[in-house]
Coordinates of C-alpha atoms in Angstrom, one line a residue:
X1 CA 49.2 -82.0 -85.8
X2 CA 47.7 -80.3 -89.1
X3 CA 48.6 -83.1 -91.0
X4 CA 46.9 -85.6 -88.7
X5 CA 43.6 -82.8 -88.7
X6 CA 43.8 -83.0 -92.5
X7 CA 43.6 -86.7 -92.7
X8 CA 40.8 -87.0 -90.5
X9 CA 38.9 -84.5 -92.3
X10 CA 39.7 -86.4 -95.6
X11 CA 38.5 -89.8 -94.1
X12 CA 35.2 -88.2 -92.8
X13 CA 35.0 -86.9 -96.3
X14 CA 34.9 -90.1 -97.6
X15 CA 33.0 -91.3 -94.9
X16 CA 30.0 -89.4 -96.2
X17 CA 30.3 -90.1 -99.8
X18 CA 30.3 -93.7 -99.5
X19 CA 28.9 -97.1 -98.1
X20 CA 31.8 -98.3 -96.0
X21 CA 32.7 -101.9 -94.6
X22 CA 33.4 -101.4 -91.0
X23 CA 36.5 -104.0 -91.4
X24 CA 37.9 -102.1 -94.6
X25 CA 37.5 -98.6 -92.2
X26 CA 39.2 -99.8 -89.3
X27 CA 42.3 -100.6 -90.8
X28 CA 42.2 -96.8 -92.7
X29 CA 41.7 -94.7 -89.3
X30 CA 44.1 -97.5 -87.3
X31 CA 47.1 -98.9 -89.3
X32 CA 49.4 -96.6 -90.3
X33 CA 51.2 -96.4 -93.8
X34 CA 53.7 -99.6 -94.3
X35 CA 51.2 -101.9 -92.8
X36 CA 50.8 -102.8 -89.2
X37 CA 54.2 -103.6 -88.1
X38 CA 56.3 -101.7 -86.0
X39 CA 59.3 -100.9 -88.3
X40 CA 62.2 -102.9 -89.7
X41 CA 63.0 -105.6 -87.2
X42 CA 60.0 -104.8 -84.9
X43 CA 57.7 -107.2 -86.3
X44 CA 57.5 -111.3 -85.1
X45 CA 56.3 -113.2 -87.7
X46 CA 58.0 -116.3 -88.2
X47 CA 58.5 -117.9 -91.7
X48 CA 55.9 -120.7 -92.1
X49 CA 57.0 -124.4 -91.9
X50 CA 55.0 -127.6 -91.8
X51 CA 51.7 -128.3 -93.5
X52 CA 49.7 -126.2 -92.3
X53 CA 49.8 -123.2 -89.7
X54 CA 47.8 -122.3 -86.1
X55 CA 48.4 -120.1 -82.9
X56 CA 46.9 -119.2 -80.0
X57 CA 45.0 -116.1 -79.0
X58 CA 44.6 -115.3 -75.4
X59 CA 44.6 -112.5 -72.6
X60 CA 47.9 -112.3 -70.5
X61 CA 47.9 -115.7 -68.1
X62 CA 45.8 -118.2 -69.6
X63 CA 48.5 -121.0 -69.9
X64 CA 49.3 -120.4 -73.8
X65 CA 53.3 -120.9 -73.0
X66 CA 52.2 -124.3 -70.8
X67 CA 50.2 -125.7 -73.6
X68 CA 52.6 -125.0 -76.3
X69 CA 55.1 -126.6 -73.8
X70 CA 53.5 -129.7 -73.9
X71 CA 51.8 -130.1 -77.1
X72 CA 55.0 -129.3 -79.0
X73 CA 58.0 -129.6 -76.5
X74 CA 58.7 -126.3 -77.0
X75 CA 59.7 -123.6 -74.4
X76 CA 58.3 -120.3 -73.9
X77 CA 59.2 -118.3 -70.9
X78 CA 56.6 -119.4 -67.9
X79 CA 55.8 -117.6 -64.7
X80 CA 52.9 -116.5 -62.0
X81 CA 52.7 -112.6 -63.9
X82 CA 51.0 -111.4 -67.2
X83 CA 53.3 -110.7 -70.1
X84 CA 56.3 -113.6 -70.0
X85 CA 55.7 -114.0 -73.9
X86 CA 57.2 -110.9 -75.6
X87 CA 57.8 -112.2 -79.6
X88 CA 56.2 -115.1 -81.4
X89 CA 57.7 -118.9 -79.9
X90 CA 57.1 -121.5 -82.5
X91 CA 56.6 -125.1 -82.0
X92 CA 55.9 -128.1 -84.6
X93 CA 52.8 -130.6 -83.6
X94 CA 53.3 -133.9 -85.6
X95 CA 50.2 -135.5 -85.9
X96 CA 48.8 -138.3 -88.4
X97 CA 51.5 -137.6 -90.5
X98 CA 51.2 -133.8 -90.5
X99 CA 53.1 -131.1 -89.2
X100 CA 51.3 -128.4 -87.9
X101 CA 53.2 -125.3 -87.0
X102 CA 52.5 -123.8 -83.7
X103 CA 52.9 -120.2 -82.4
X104 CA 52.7 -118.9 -79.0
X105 CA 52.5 -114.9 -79.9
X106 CA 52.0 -112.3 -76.8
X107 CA 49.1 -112.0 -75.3
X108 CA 46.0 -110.1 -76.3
X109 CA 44.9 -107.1 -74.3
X110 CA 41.9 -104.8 -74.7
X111 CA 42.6 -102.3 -77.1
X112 CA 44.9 -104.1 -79.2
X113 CA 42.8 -103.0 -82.5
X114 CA 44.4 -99.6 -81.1
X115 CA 47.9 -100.6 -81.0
X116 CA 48.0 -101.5 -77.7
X117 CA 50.4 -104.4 -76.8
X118 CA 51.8 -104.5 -79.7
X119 CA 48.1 -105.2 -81.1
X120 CA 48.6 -104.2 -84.7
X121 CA 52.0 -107.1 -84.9
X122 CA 49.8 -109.6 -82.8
X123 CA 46.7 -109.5 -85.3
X124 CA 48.7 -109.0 -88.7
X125 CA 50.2 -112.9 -87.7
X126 CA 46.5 -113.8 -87.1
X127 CA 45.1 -113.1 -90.7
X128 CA 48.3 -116.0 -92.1
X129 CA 46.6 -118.7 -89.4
X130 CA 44.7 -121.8 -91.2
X131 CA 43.2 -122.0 -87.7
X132 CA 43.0 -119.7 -84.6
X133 CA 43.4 -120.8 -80.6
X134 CA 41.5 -119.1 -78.4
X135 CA 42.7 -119.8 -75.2
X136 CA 39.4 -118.8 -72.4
X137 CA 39.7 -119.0 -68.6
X138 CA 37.1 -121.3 -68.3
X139 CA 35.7 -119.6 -65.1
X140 CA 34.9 -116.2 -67.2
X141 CA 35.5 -117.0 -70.8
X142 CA 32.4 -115.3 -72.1
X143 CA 33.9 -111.4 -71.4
X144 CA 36.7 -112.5 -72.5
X145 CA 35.7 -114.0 -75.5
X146 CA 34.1 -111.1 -76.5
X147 CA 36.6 -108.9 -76.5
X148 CA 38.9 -111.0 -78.7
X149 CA 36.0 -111.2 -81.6
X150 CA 35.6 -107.4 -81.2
X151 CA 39.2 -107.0 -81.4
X152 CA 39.7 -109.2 -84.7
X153 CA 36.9 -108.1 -86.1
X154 CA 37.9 -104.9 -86.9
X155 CA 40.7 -105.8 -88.7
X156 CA 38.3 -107.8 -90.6
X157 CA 38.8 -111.1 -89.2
X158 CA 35.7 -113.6 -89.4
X159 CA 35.7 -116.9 -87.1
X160 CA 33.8 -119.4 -88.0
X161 CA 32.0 -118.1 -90.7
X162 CA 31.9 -118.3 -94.4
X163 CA 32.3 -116.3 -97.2
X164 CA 29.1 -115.1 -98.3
X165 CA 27.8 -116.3 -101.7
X166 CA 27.9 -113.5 -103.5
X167 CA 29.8 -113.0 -106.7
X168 CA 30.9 -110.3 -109.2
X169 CA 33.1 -110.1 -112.4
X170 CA 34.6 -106.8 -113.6
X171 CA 34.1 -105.7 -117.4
X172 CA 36.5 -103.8 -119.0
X173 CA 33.5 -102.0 -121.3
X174 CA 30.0 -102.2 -121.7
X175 CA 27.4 -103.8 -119.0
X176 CA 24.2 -103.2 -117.6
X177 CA 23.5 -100.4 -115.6
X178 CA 23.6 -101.7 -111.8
X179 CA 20.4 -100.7 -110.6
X180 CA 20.9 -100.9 -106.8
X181 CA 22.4 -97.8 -105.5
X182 CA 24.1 -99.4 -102.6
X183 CA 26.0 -101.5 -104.9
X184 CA 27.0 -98.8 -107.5
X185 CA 28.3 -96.8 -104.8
X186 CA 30.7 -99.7 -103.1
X187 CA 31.7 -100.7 -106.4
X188 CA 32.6 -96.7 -107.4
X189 CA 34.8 -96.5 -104.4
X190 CA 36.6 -99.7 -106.0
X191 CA 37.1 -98.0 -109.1
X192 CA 34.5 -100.3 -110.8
X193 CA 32.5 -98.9 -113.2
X194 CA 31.3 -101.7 -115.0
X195 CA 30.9 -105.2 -113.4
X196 CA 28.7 -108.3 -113.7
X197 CA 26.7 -108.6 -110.2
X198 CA 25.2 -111.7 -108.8
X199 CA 23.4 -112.1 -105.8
X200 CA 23.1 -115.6 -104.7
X201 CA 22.2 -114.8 -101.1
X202 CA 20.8 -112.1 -99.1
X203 CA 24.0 -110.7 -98.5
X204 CA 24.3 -107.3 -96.6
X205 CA 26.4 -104.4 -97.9
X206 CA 29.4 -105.6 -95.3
X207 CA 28.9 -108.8 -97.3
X208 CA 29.0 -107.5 -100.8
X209 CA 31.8 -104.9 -99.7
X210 CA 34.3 -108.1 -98.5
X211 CA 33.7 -109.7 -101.7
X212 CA 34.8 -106.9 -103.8
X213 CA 37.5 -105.8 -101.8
X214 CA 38.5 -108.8 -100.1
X215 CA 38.7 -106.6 -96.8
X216 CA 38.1 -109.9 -94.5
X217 CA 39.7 -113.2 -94.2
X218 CA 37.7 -116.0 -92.8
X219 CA 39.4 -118.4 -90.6
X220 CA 38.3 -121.3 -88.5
X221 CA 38.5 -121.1 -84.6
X222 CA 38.3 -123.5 -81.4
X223 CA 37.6 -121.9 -78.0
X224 CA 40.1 -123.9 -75.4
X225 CA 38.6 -123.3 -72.3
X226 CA 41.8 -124.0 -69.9
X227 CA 41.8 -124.5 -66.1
X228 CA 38.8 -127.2 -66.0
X229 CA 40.5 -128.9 -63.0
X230 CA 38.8 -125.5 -61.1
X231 CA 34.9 -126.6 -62.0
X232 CA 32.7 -129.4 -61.2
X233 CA 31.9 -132.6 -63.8
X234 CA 28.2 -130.6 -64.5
X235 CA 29.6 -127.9 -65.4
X236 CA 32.3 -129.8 -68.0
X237 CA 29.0 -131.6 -69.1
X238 CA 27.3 -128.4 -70.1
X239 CA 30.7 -126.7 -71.5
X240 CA 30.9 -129.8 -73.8
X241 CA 27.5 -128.6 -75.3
X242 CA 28.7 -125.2 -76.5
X243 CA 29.9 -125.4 -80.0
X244 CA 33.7 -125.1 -81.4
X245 CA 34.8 -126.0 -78.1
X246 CA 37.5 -128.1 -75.8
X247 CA 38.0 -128.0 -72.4
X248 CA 41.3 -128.9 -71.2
X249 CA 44.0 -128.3 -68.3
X250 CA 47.3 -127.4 -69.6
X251 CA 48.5 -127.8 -66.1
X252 CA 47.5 -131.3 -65.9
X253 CA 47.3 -131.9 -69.4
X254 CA 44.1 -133.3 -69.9
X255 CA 42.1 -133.8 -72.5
X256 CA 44.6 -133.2 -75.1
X257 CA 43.4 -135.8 -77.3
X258 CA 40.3 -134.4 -77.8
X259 CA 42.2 -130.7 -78.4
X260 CA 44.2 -132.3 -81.1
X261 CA 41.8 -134.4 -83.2
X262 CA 39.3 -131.4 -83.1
X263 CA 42.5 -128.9 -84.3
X264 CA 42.6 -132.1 -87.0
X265 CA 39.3 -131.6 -88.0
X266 CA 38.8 -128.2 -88.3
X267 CA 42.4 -128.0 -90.5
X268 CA 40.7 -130.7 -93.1
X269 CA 44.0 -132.1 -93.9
X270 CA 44.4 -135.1 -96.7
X271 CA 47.3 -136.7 -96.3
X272 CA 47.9 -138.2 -99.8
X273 CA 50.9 -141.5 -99.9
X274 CA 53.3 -142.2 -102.6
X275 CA 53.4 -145.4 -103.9
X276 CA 56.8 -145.9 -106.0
X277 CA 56.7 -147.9 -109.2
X278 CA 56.9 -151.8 -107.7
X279 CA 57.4 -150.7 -104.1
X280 CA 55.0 -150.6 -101.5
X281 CA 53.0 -146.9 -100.4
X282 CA 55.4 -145.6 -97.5
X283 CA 52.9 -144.6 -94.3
X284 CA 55.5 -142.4 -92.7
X285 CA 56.0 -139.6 -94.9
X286 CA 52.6 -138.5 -96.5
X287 CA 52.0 -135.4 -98.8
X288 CA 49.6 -133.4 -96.8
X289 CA 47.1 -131.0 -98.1
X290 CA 44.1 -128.9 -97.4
X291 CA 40.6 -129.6 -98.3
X292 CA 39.5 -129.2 -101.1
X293 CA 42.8 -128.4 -102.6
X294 CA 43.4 -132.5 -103.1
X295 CA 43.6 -132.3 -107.0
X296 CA 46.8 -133.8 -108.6
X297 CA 47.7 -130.2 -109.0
X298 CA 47.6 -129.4 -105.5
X299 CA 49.8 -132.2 -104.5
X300 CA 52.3 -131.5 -107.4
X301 CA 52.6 -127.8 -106.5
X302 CA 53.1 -128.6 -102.5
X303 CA 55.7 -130.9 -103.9
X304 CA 57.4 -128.5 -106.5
X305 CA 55.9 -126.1 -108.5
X306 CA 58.0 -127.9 -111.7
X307 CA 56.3 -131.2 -111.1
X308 CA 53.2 -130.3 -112.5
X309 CA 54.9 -129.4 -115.8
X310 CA 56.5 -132.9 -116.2
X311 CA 53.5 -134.9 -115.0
X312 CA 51.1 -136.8 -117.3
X313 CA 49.8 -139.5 -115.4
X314 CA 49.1 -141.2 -112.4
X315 CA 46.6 -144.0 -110.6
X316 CA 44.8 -142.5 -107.6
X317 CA 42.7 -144.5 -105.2
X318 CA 41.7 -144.1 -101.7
X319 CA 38.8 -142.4 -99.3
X320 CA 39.1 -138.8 -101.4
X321 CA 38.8 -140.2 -104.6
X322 CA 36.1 -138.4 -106.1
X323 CA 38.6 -135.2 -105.6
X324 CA 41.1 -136.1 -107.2
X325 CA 41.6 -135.4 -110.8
X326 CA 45.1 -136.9 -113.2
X327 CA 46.4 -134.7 -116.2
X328 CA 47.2 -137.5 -119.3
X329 CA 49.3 -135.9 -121.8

């Protein structure tokens, strides 16, 4: 118990001395030392596979386990009571040519920030998404929306958002004096004594503080509304208004078109063909990477990282053109 007393004392400390990011604090008073799993063996993150990686987030009962069902043909345990899902289930969506990996993890409760539900686990697979699920009850998805922000945000991460432009470049001597105290002070508690600072933006001292300490991850996110086989067509026509999201019915599965070509879009996949010397480009097996990563780099490292030392050359052609660059050598 004094040891506990001590730390809080020393965090307070700290507390008082310096301009904090609230992401950057939660995870000091919350996660405890080794990260935020649960021990050896207690943690559920699968190993990543496909071309890209996304999960859904969702409060006990909200058809996560149907939709992964039928979006991937995967099984996760299913029944009328909260809770079936106790470890990650992963699935694999092939679409266009891609695989995306699909995760079913436990679902979110109030106070998982806290620990609770296995919280700290649940949120930890979160921050390695390219794209988060979050899976509303469309007859009250506004509480519980909120909630689930609240509870990502203090582990720092940002839906929908960018990373603010706002730049900075340590110097190992010299350097102008930084003149704004704010920024002195969050670059001290880095251990930065001399820096370049550029302001590009009217960034806040949250946003300066993520860029120096890289304390949040920003992650794109679609708001499933499930269950819309409860509400009338005029209130799906108004639904359809509100941004970054789909309404669907697991149950019935409908509208799973629309749920899969905006997961599509928000991913910004570019699937990139090989066309072997004399032979024509085969369709079926594309190279798929992220936007912008679509260099000839980018597609030589997802390949091997090797290649890129053996490569000189290559035609490229097609809609991303302009994005691609060759090496000659």
């Amino acid at each position: 118990m004094g040891v506990t007393l001590a730390k809080i004392l020393k965090i307070e400390a700290k507390m008082a001395r310096t301009q904090k990011n609230k992401a950057t604090l939660g995870r000091e008073l919350i996660t405890p030392k080794g990260g935020c799993g649960g021990g050896p063996g207690e943690g559920f993150d699968m190993a990543k596979t496909g071309d890209t990686r996304t999960g859904f987030v969702a409060f006990p009962f909200m058809g996560k386990a149907t939709l992964l069902s039928k979006l991937a043909g995967v099984y996760s345990e299913m029944a009328a009571y909260e809770f079936t899902t106790l470890t990650s289930v992963p699935g694999i969506i092939r679409y266009k040519g891609a695989k995306i990996q699909l995760l079913d993890l436990p679902g979110t409760v109030k106070g998982a920030k806290d620990g609770k539900g296995r919280g700290h686990q649940v949120i930890t697979v979160l921050q390695t998404y390219n794209l988060i699920l979050i899976v509303l009850d469309v007859l009250k998805p506004l509480r519980h929306k909120k909630v689930i922000e609240n509870e990502l945000e203090v582990f720092g991460i940002c839906l929908n958002s960018k990373l603010p432009n706002t730049g900075f470049k340590k110097k190992d001597k010299g350097g102008s004096e930084v003149d704004a105290e704010t920024v002195r002070s969050i670059l001290t508690e880095y251990k930065i004594h001399n820096a370049d600072v550029t302001l590009l933006s009217n960034a806040t001292a949250d946003d300066f503080t993520d860029v120096v300490g890289r304390s949040r991850v920003y992650i794109h996110c679609i708001y499933v509304l499930n269950k819309i086989d409860e509400i009338s067509v005029k209130e799906l026509d108004i639904i359809y208004k509100v941004p970054h999201c789909v309404a669907i019915s697991a149950h019935h599965c409908w509208n799973f078109d629309d749920l899969l070509e905006k997961i599509w879009a928000y991913l910004k996949l570019v699937r990139i063909y090989i066309r072997p010397k004399g032979q024509l480009p085969d369709h079926r097996s594309p190279v798929v990477v992220h936007y912008p990563r679509t260099m000839v780099e980018d597609f030589c490292l997802k390949i091997h990282k090797n290649l890129i030392k053996e490569f000189k050359y290559t035609p490229v052609w097609g809609a991303c053109c302009e994005t691609q660059s060759s090496k000659s050598g």
